[in-house]
Each structure stands twice: as C-alpha cells, then as structure tokens.
Amino acid sequence: MRRGRGLAVTAWVLGPLGLVMLIGSFIYARGAYTTAVVRSESMTPTYTVGERLVFERVGGDEVRRGDVVLYSAPERYGPGVSVIQRVIGVGGDRVACCGGQGADQRITLNGKPLDEPYVQDGIVDETQRPYDPYDVKVPEGRLFLLGDHRLNARDSRYFRDDHGGTVPVGAVQGRLTDERTVPIALAVTGMLGVPVALAGAGFGIAALVVRRRSRAVPPMPPWAVQV
C-alpha cells in the first residue's frame, strides 16, 4: 500500500506539472510573441522571401526609429494582410526626400541625413525624382514606414494623401526581435512538459495496478504461521 501511495503522489506531482509546462508555455508564447513569413521582396536584402521572423508583441507607442515592425492596414493592403516594414519616423518627426545627389542622396530626418546601410543597392528612394519629393511631418500617435528595398516596396510614400502616408501606432502587431532566448526557452519548456505529463500518467496507472493487486490478495491473519 505504501508503494501505491508513493506512486500516486508522484503521479499527482508530475501530471499537473507537465500540463502546466505545456499549456502555460504555449499560452505565454502566444501572448508575448508572433511569427510571420516574408512574402515579398520589399525588405530585401535584410530579409528574404520565405524567411520566418519572430515578433515581440508590443504596443506601437513602444517602437522606435529603425525598428522593423509587423502591422496591418486593411484599407491599404486588404483585410487579413500583415505587412513588414521599417519605422523611419515617429510622432513629431519630419521625414523628407531627399538630400544630396546620386550615391550621396539621403532621406533626411528632422533635417539631418539618415544613414541607411540596410537599403538595397544603396538606393534610399525608388524614385529619386525631383518632381515628386515628399516632406512629411509625422502626426503624434502615427508612424512613417518604408521597406528596405525602395525599388520594390509599397510603403508610406504611396499613401501620402492619408496622413502623409503614416499609420496609427495601434496598427502595430509586433516588433521584430533577434533575441531568441525566451522563445526557445518557452519551446523547450513546452516540449519537456509532454514527457513529464506522460510520466505522471504512467505513475498513476502503476499506482492503480498496485492498489488492485493489494486488494485482490487478502491480508494474512496475524495468527497464521508460514512454514
């Protein structure tokens, strides 16, 4: 009986622990992170088509210039479509195109040339057209976003009649994170929860078997003598 009780206690410890590890890590990961697959070349060469990226779920008011974000703008790209672009300007910034000439051409941010080593082929604006410049004062609570491949990105430049092409911070679904320690730890915890829960179930079954066997064999009376 003592053995059966020990097995039962182990089962009651491991079973719920495994479920907490599995379900808890899944719920936390789903609430803290999301993933998206790159569907277009608008962010090349930084990110390529087919690459899966991890985004930390944060409010749009937490993102900063230079962050790559996942956001939705159904009035521009259609319902259910999420877009990956880079934050160039936040509320209060002035984003203008373009200063300099040729290879030295730069987008200016608050009057200063913006260094963008990530853009495709060093082209900071797909047009470089003197007849179609832009000069946008980003409203508070909104973001000005561009793709890294300026020749192949349908970004804030194409919607300037709508708040200068900016999007509300509330449209942001997540900020790209290169820190994989927490997501990996959550995945490992969830995977470990499966064998722990199964072990708990195994100990529970073993406890039932031991109890049934002990009940099937009547206890020997104290006066009985074994020969």
PDB file of C-alpha atoms in Angstrom:
ATOM      1  CA  MET A   1       0.000   0.000   0.000  1.00  0.00           C
ATOM      2  CA  ARG A   2       2.823   2.371   0.800  1.00  0.00           C
ATOM      3  CA  ARG A   3       4.305   1.749  -2.629  1.00  0.00           C
ATOM      4  CA  GLY A   4       0.940   2.502  -4.230  1.00  0.00           C
ATOM      5  CA  ARG A   5       0.647   5.739  -2.285  1.00  0.00           C
ATOM      6  CA  GLY A   6       4.150   6.773  -3.325  1.00  0.00           C
ATOM      7  CA  LEU A   7       3.335   6.136  -6.968  1.00  0.00           C
ATOM      8  CA  ALA A   8       0.089   8.075  -6.647  1.00  0.00           C
ATOM      9  CA  VAL A   9       1.827  11.057  -5.072  1.00  0.00           C
ATOM     10  CA  THR A  10       4.426  11.051  -7.862  1.00  0.00           C
ATOM     11  CA  ALA A  11       1.637  10.902 -10.447  1.00  0.00           C
ATOM     12  CA  TRP A  12      -0.191  13.833  -8.854  1.00  0.00           C
ATOM     13  CA  VAL A  13       3.018  15.868  -8.901  1.00  0.00           C
ATOM     14  CA  LEU A  14       4.281  15.070 -12.401  1.00  0.00           C
ATOM     15  CA  GLY A  15       0.954  15.046 -14.230  1.00  0.00           C
ATOM     16  CA  PRO A  16      -0.191  18.584 -13.372  1.00  0.00           C
ATOM     17  CA  LEU A  17       3.392  19.868 -13.596  1.00  0.00           C
ATOM     18  CA  GLY A  18       3.718  18.576 -17.148  1.00  0.00           C
ATOM     19  CA  LEU A  19       0.387  20.104 -18.162  1.00  0.00           C
ATOM     20  CA  VAL A  20       1.356  23.448 -16.638  1.00  0.00           C
ATOM     21  CA  MET A  21       4.659  23.375 -18.512  1.00  0.00           C
ATOM     22  CA  LEU A  22       2.986  22.500 -21.811  1.00  0.00           C
ATOM     23  CA  ILE A  23      -0.117  24.691 -21.677  1.00  0.00           C
ATOM     24  CA  GLY A  24       1.452  27.560 -19.735  1.00  0.00           C
ATOM     25  CA  SER A  25       4.389  27.972 -22.098  1.00  0.00           C
ATOM     26  CA  PHE A  26       2.060  27.834 -25.109  1.00  0.00           C
ATOM     27  CA  ILE A  27      -0.286  30.472 -23.728  1.00  0.00           C
ATOM     28  CA  TYR A  28       2.554  32.765 -22.681  1.00  0.00           C
ATOM     29  CA  ALA A  29       4.369  32.402 -26.005  1.00  0.00           C
ATOM     30  CA  ARG A  30       1.206  33.113 -27.950  1.00  0.00           C
ATOM     31  CA  GLY A  31       0.550  36.236 -25.905  1.00  0.00           C
ATOM     32  CA  ALA A  32       4.115  37.537 -25.975  1.00  0.00           C
ATOM     33  CA  TYR A  33       5.259  36.622 -29.499  1.00  0.00           C
ATOM     34  CA  THR A  34       4.018  36.081 -33.003  1.00  0.00           C
ATOM     35  CA  THR A  35       5.680  34.984 -36.223  1.00  0.00           C
ATOM     36  CA  ALA A  36       5.344  35.976 -39.856  1.00  0.00           C
ATOM     37  CA  VAL A  37       6.786  34.720 -43.118  1.00  0.00           C
ATOM     38  CA  VAL A  38       8.306  37.240 -45.532  1.00  0.00           C
ATOM     39  CA  ARG A  39       6.046  37.183 -48.592  1.00  0.00           C
ATOM     40  CA  SER A  40       7.624  39.831 -50.812  1.00  0.00           C
ATOM     41  CA  GLU A  41      10.988  41.364 -51.688  1.00  0.00           C
ATOM     42  CA  SER A  42      10.139  44.695 -50.067  1.00  0.00           C
ATOM     43  CA  MET A  43      12.553  44.052 -47.180  1.00  0.00           C
ATOM     44  CA  THR A  44      15.476  42.621 -49.127  1.00  0.00           C
ATOM     45  CA  PRO A  45      18.392  42.361 -48.708  1.00  0.00           C
ATOM     46  CA  THR A  46      17.791  42.415 -44.947  1.00  0.00           C
ATOM     47  CA  TYR A  47      15.160  39.669 -45.023  1.00  0.00           C
ATOM     48  CA  THR A  48      14.447  37.290 -47.876  1.00  0.00           C
ATOM     49  CA  VAL A  49      11.257  35.750 -49.225  1.00  0.00           C
ATOM     50  CA  GLY A  50      10.257  32.666 -47.256  1.00  0.00           C
ATOM     51  CA  GLU A  51      12.157  33.660 -44.120  1.00  0.00           C
ATOM     52  CA  ARG A  52      10.179  33.284 -40.893  1.00  0.00           C
ATOM     53  CA  LEU A  53      10.627  36.140 -38.446  1.00  0.00           C
ATOM     54  CA  VAL A  54       9.761  36.373 -34.750  1.00  0.00           C
ATOM     55  CA  PHE A  55       7.993  39.483 -33.489  1.00  0.00           C
ATOM     56  CA  GLU A  56       7.592  40.540 -29.896  1.00  0.00           C
ATOM     57  CA  ARG A  57       4.077  41.750 -29.189  1.00  0.00           C
ATOM     58  CA  VAL A  58       4.430  45.372 -28.093  1.00  0.00           C
ATOM     59  CA  GLY A  59       2.303  48.479 -28.363  1.00  0.00           C
ATOM     60  CA  GLY A  60       3.014  50.785 -31.275  1.00  0.00           C
ATOM     61  CA  ASP A  61       3.953  53.544 -28.851  1.00  0.00           C
ATOM     62  CA  GLU A  62       6.919  51.401 -27.744  1.00  0.00           C
ATOM     63  CA  VAL A  63       8.593  51.148 -31.144  1.00  0.00           C
ATOM     64  CA  ARG A  64      11.480  53.404 -32.099  1.00  0.00           C
ATOM     65  CA  ARG A  65      13.089  54.679 -35.279  1.00  0.00           C
ATOM     66  CA  GLY A  66      14.838  51.871 -37.109  1.00  0.00           C
ATOM     67  CA  ASP A  67      12.644  49.106 -35.664  1.00  0.00           C
ATOM     68  CA  VAL A  68      11.167  46.596 -38.074  1.00  0.00           C
ATOM     69  CA  VAL A  69       7.510  46.054 -37.281  1.00  0.00           C
ATOM     70  CA  LEU A  70       4.608  43.871 -38.305  1.00  0.00           C
ATOM     71  CA  TYR A  71       1.406  45.825 -38.803  1.00  0.00           C
ATOM     72  CA  SER A  72      -1.950  45.741 -40.546  1.00  0.00           C
ATOM     73  CA  ALA A  73      -3.569  48.413 -42.692  1.00  0.00           C
ATOM     74  CA  PRO A  74      -6.594  46.755 -44.322  1.00  0.00           C
ATOM     75  CA  GLU A  75      -7.634  49.952 -46.097  1.00  0.00           C
ATOM     76  CA  ARG A  76      -4.316  49.860 -47.967  1.00  0.00           C
ATOM     77  CA  TYR A  77      -3.324  46.221 -48.294  1.00  0.00           C
ATOM     78  CA  GLY A  78      -6.595  44.393 -47.750  1.00  0.00           C
ATOM     79  CA  PRO A  79      -8.174  42.607 -44.767  1.00  0.00           C
ATOM     80  CA  GLY A  80      -6.152  39.918 -43.065  1.00  0.00           C
ATOM     81  CA  VAL A  81      -2.864  41.092 -44.579  1.00  0.00           C
ATOM     82  CA  SER A  82       0.076  41.892 -42.310  1.00  0.00           C
ATOM     83  CA  VAL A  83       2.984  43.979 -43.593  1.00  0.00           C
ATOM     84  CA  ILE A  84       6.636  44.064 -42.535  1.00  0.00           C
ATOM     85  CA  GLN A  85       8.331  47.467 -42.815  1.00  0.00           C
ATOM     86  CA  ARG A  86      10.876  49.643 -41.050  1.00  0.00           C
ATOM     87  CA  VAL A  87       9.999  52.619 -38.846  1.00  0.00           C
ATOM     88  CA  ILE A  88      11.626  55.751 -40.265  1.00  0.00           C
ATOM     89  CA  GLY A  89       9.793  58.432 -38.333  1.00  0.00           C
ATOM     90  CA  VAL A  90       7.667  58.576 -35.176  1.00  0.00           C
ATOM     91  CA  GLY A  91       5.244  61.219 -33.939  1.00  0.00           C
ATOM     92  CA  GLY A  92       6.724  64.708 -34.230  1.00  0.00           C
ATOM     93  CA  ASP A  93       9.466  63.741 -36.719  1.00  0.00           C
ATOM     94  CA  ARG A  94       9.913  65.358 -40.103  1.00  0.00           C
ATOM     95  CA  VAL A  95      10.820  62.924 -42.889  1.00  0.00           C
ATOM     96  CA  ALA A  96      11.843  64.369 -46.265  1.00  0.00           C
ATOM     97  CA  CYS A  97      13.226  63.091 -49.536  1.00  0.00           C
ATOM     98  CA  CYS A  98      15.844  63.691 -50.441  1.00  0.00           C
ATOM     99  CA  GLY A  99      19.113  65.454 -49.648  1.00  0.00           C
ATOM    100  CA  GLY A 100      22.320  65.046 -51.634  1.00  0.00           C
ATOM    101  CA  GLN A 101      22.876  63.819 -55.161  1.00  0.00           C
ATOM    102  CA  GLY A 102      23.416  60.416 -56.777  1.00  0.00           C
ATOM    103  CA  ALA A 103      25.085  57.886 -54.496  1.00  0.00           C
ATOM    104  CA  ASP A 104      25.201  60.504 -51.729  1.00  0.00           C
ATOM    105  CA  GLN A 105      21.450  61.009 -51.757  1.00  0.00           C
ATOM    106  CA  ARG A 106      19.853  60.565 -48.344  1.00  0.00           C
ATOM    107  CA  ILE A 107      16.440  60.804 -46.742  1.00  0.00           C
ATOM    108  CA  THR A 108      16.537  63.485 -44.087  1.00  0.00           C
ATOM    109  CA  LEU A 109      15.116  63.013 -40.622  1.00  0.00           C
ATOM    110  CA  ASN A 110      14.490  66.247 -38.754  1.00  0.00           C
ATOM    111  CA  GLY A 111      16.790  67.986 -41.209  1.00  0.00           C
ATOM    112  CA  LYS A 112      19.706  65.555 -40.836  1.00  0.00           C
ATOM    113  CA  PRO A 113      20.774  62.954 -43.439  1.00  0.00           C
ATOM    114  CA  LEU A 114      19.679  59.476 -42.394  1.00  0.00           C
ATOM    115  CA  ASP A 115      22.281  56.726 -42.626  1.00  0.00           C
ATOM    116  CA  GLU A 116      20.600  53.603 -44.032  1.00  0.00           C
ATOM    117  CA  PRO A 117      23.164  50.839 -44.644  1.00  0.00           C
ATOM    118  CA  TYR A 118      20.357  48.267 -44.897  1.00  0.00           C
ATOM    119  CA  VAL A 119      18.734  49.557 -48.141  1.00  0.00           C
ATOM    120  CA  GLN A 120      19.001  47.538 -51.330  1.00  0.00           C
ATOM    121  CA  ASP A 121      21.878  48.671 -53.569  1.00  0.00           C
ATOM    122  CA  GLY A 122      22.243  51.867 -51.537  1.00  0.00           C
ATOM    123  CA  ILE A 123      19.112  53.359 -53.153  1.00  0.00           C
ATOM    124  CA  VAL A 124      17.261  55.307 -50.460  1.00  0.00           C
ATOM    125  CA  ASP A 125      14.262  56.204 -52.610  1.00  0.00           C
ATOM    126  CA  GLU A 126      12.881  54.314 -55.568  1.00  0.00           C
ATOM    127  CA  THR A 127      12.053  57.448 -57.473  1.00  0.00           C
ATOM    128  CA  GLN A 128      14.891  59.851 -56.830  1.00  0.00           C
ATOM    129  CA  ARG A 129      12.592  62.107 -58.821  1.00  0.00           C
ATOM    130  CA  PRO A 130      12.968  65.862 -58.447  1.00  0.00           C
ATOM    131  CA  TYR A 131       9.338  66.310 -59.416  1.00  0.00           C
ATOM    132  CA  ASP A 132       7.927  64.031 -56.730  1.00  0.00           C
ATOM    133  CA  PRO A 133       9.675  64.753 -53.408  1.00  0.00           C
ATOM    134  CA  TYR A 134       7.983  64.319 -50.072  1.00  0.00           C
ATOM    135  CA  ASP A 135       8.224  66.210 -46.845  1.00  0.00           C
ATOM    136  CA  VAL A 136       6.101  64.695 -44.115  1.00  0.00           C
ATOM    137  CA  LYS A 137       5.579  65.885 -40.561  1.00  0.00           C
ATOM    138  CA  VAL A 138       4.596  62.700 -38.736  1.00  0.00           C
ATOM    139  CA  PRO A 139       1.471  63.303 -36.611  1.00  0.00           C
ATOM    140  CA  GLU A 140       1.558  62.273 -32.970  1.00  0.00           C
ATOM    141  CA  GLY A 141       0.457  58.686 -32.492  1.00  0.00           C
ATOM    142  CA  ARG A 142       1.468  57.682 -36.017  1.00  0.00           C
ATOM    143  CA  LEU A 143       4.471  56.135 -37.798  1.00  0.00           C
ATOM    144  CA  PHE A 144       6.157  56.688 -41.164  1.00  0.00           C
ATOM    145  CA  LEU A 145       7.350  53.358 -42.562  1.00  0.00           C
ATOM    146  CA  LEU A 146       9.451  52.272 -45.520  1.00  0.00           C
ATOM    147  CA  GLY A 147      10.636  48.971 -46.957  1.00  0.00           C
ATOM    148  CA  ASP A 148      14.365  48.293 -47.254  1.00  0.00           C
ATOM    149  CA  HIS A 149      14.050  47.610 -50.987  1.00  0.00           C
ATOM    150  CA  ARG A 150      12.949  51.064 -52.089  1.00  0.00           C
ATOM    151  CA  LEU A 151      12.531  49.955 -55.716  1.00  0.00           C
ATOM    152  CA  ASN A 152      10.026  47.312 -54.689  1.00  0.00           C
ATOM    153  CA  ALA A 153       8.166  48.491 -51.601  1.00  0.00           C
ATOM    154  CA  ARG A 154       4.644  49.863 -51.431  1.00  0.00           C
ATOM    155  CA  ASP A 155       5.026  51.828 -48.248  1.00  0.00           C
ATOM    156  CA  SER A 156       4.207  55.219 -46.717  1.00  0.00           C
ATOM    157  CA  ARG A 157       5.397  57.023 -49.844  1.00  0.00           C
ATOM    158  CA  TYR A 158       2.414  55.697 -51.791  1.00  0.00           C
ATOM    159  CA  PHE A 159      -0.305  56.884 -49.403  1.00  0.00           C
ATOM    160  CA  ARG A 160       0.660  60.486 -48.769  1.00  0.00           C
ATOM    161  CA  ASP A 161      -2.925  61.673 -49.146  1.00  0.00           C
ATOM    162  CA  ASP A 162      -3.728  59.709 -45.967  1.00  0.00           C
ATOM    163  CA  HIS A 163      -1.986  61.461 -43.044  1.00  0.00           C
ATOM    164  CA  GLY A 164       1.186  61.805 -45.079  1.00  0.00           C
ATOM    165  CA  GLY A 165       1.319  58.043 -45.593  1.00  0.00           C
ATOM    166  CA  THR A 166       1.698  57.347 -41.887  1.00  0.00           C
ATOM    167  CA  VAL A 167      -0.109  54.611 -39.984  1.00  0.00           C
ATOM    168  CA  PRO A 168      -1.524  54.718 -36.444  1.00  0.00           C
ATOM    169  CA  VAL A 169       0.560  53.141 -33.707  1.00  0.00           C
ATOM    170  CA  GLY A 170      -2.426  50.937 -32.939  1.00  0.00           C
ATOM    171  CA  ALA A 171      -1.872  49.110 -36.233  1.00  0.00           C
ATOM    172  CA  VAL A 172       1.375  47.593 -34.934  1.00  0.00           C
ATOM    173  CA  GLN A 173       1.125  43.887 -34.124  1.00  0.00           C
ATOM    174  CA  GLY A 174       4.710  43.300 -33.094  1.00  0.00           C
ATOM    175  CA  ARG A 175       8.335  44.411 -33.224  1.00  0.00           C
ATOM    176  CA  LEU A 176      10.986  42.197 -34.770  1.00  0.00           C
ATOM    177  CA  THR A 177      13.273  40.644 -32.203  1.00  0.00           C
ATOM    178  CA  ASP A 178      16.584  38.918 -32.790  1.00  0.00           C
ATOM    179  CA  GLU A 179      16.623  37.767 -29.181  1.00  0.00           C
ATOM    180  CA  ARG A 180      15.597  34.122 -29.357  1.00  0.00           C
ATOM    181  CA  THR A 181      16.489  33.050 -25.820  1.00  0.00           C
ATOM    182  CA  VAL A 182      12.996  33.453 -24.368  1.00  0.00           C
ATOM    183  CA  PRO A 183      11.098  31.930 -27.330  1.00  0.00           C
ATOM    184  CA  ILE A 184      13.492  28.969 -27.395  1.00  0.00           C
ATOM    185  CA  ALA A 185      13.188  28.519 -23.623  1.00  0.00           C
ATOM    186  CA  LEU A 186       9.393  28.525 -23.934  1.00  0.00           C
ATOM    187  CA  ALA A 187       9.514  25.969 -26.744  1.00  0.00           C
ATOM    188  CA  VAL A 188      11.832  23.703 -24.761  1.00  0.00           C
ATOM    189  CA  THR A 189       9.664  24.008 -21.659  1.00  0.00           C
ATOM    190  CA  GLY A 190       6.575  23.095 -23.666  1.00  0.00           C
ATOM    191  CA  MET A 191       8.279  20.075 -25.220  1.00  0.00           C
ATOM    192  CA  LEU A 192       9.563  18.890 -21.839  1.00  0.00           C
ATOM    193  CA  GLY A 193       6.051  19.185 -20.477  1.00  0.00           C
ATOM    194  CA  VAL A 194       4.907  16.323 -22.732  1.00  0.00           C
ATOM    195  CA  PRO A 195       7.161  13.587 -21.308  1.00  0.00           C
ATOM    196  CA  VAL A 196       6.644  14.902 -17.770  1.00  0.00           C
ATOM    197  CA  ALA A 197       2.867  14.681 -18.179  1.00  0.00           C
ATOM    198  CA  LEU A 198       3.163  11.216 -19.734  1.00  0.00           C
ATOM    199  CA  ALA A 199       5.406  10.099 -16.873  1.00  0.00           C
ATOM    200  CA  GLY A 200       2.770  11.346 -14.442  1.00  0.00           C
ATOM    201  CA  ALA A 201       0.130   9.312 -16.283  1.00  0.00           C
ATOM    202  CA  GLY A 202       2.408   6.269 -16.173  1.00  0.00           C
ATOM    203  CA  PHE A 203       2.926   6.565 -12.429  1.00  0.00           C
ATOM    204  CA  GLY A 204      -0.835   6.975 -11.999  1.00  0.00           C
ATOM    205  CA  ILE A 205      -1.506   3.761 -13.893  1.00  0.00           C
ATOM    206  CA  ALA A 206       1.165   1.970 -11.891  1.00  0.00           C
ATOM    207  CA  ALA A 207      -0.435   3.172  -8.657  1.00  0.00           C
ATOM    208  CA  LEU A 208      -3.822   1.799  -9.723  1.00  0.00           C
ATOM    209  CA  VAL A 209      -2.291  -1.558 -10.617  1.00  0.00           C
ATOM    210  CA  VAL A 210      -0.539  -1.837  -7.255  1.00  0.00           C
ATOM    211  CA  ARG A 211      -3.728  -0.954  -5.385  1.00  0.00           C
ATOM    212  CA  ARG A 212      -5.802  -3.500  -7.277  1.00  0.00           C
ATOM    213  CA  ARG A 213      -3.255  -6.228  -6.624  1.00  0.00           C
ATOM    214  CA  SER A 214      -3.116  -5.404  -2.936  1.00  0.00           C
ATOM    215  CA  ARG A 215      -6.922  -5.607  -2.725  1.00  0.00           C
ATOM    216  CA  ALA A 216      -7.028  -8.886  -4.638  1.00  0.00           C
ATOM    217  CA  VAL A 217      -4.733 -10.652  -2.134  1.00  0.00           C
ATOM    218  CA  PRO A 218      -6.369 -10.856   1.328  1.00  0.00           C
ATOM    219  CA  PRO A 219      -4.079  -9.899   4.172  1.00  0.00           C
ATOM    220  CA  MET A 220      -2.657 -12.788   6.191  1.00  0.00           C
ATOM    221  CA  PRO A 221      -4.242 -13.054   9.637  1.00  0.00           C
ATOM    222  CA  PRO A 222      -1.856 -12.295  12.469  1.00  0.00           C
ATOM    223  CA  TRP A 223      -2.199 -15.774  13.905  1.00  0.00           C
ATOM    224  CA  ALA A 224      -1.204 -17.510  10.717  1.00  0.00           C
ATOM    225  CA  VAL A 225       2.173 -19.183  10.690  1.00  0.00           C
ATOM    226  CA  GLN A 226       4.133 -19.681   7.488  1.00  0.00           C
ATOM    227  CA  VAL A 227       6.061 -22.908   7.160  1.00  0.00           C
TER     228      VAL A 227
END
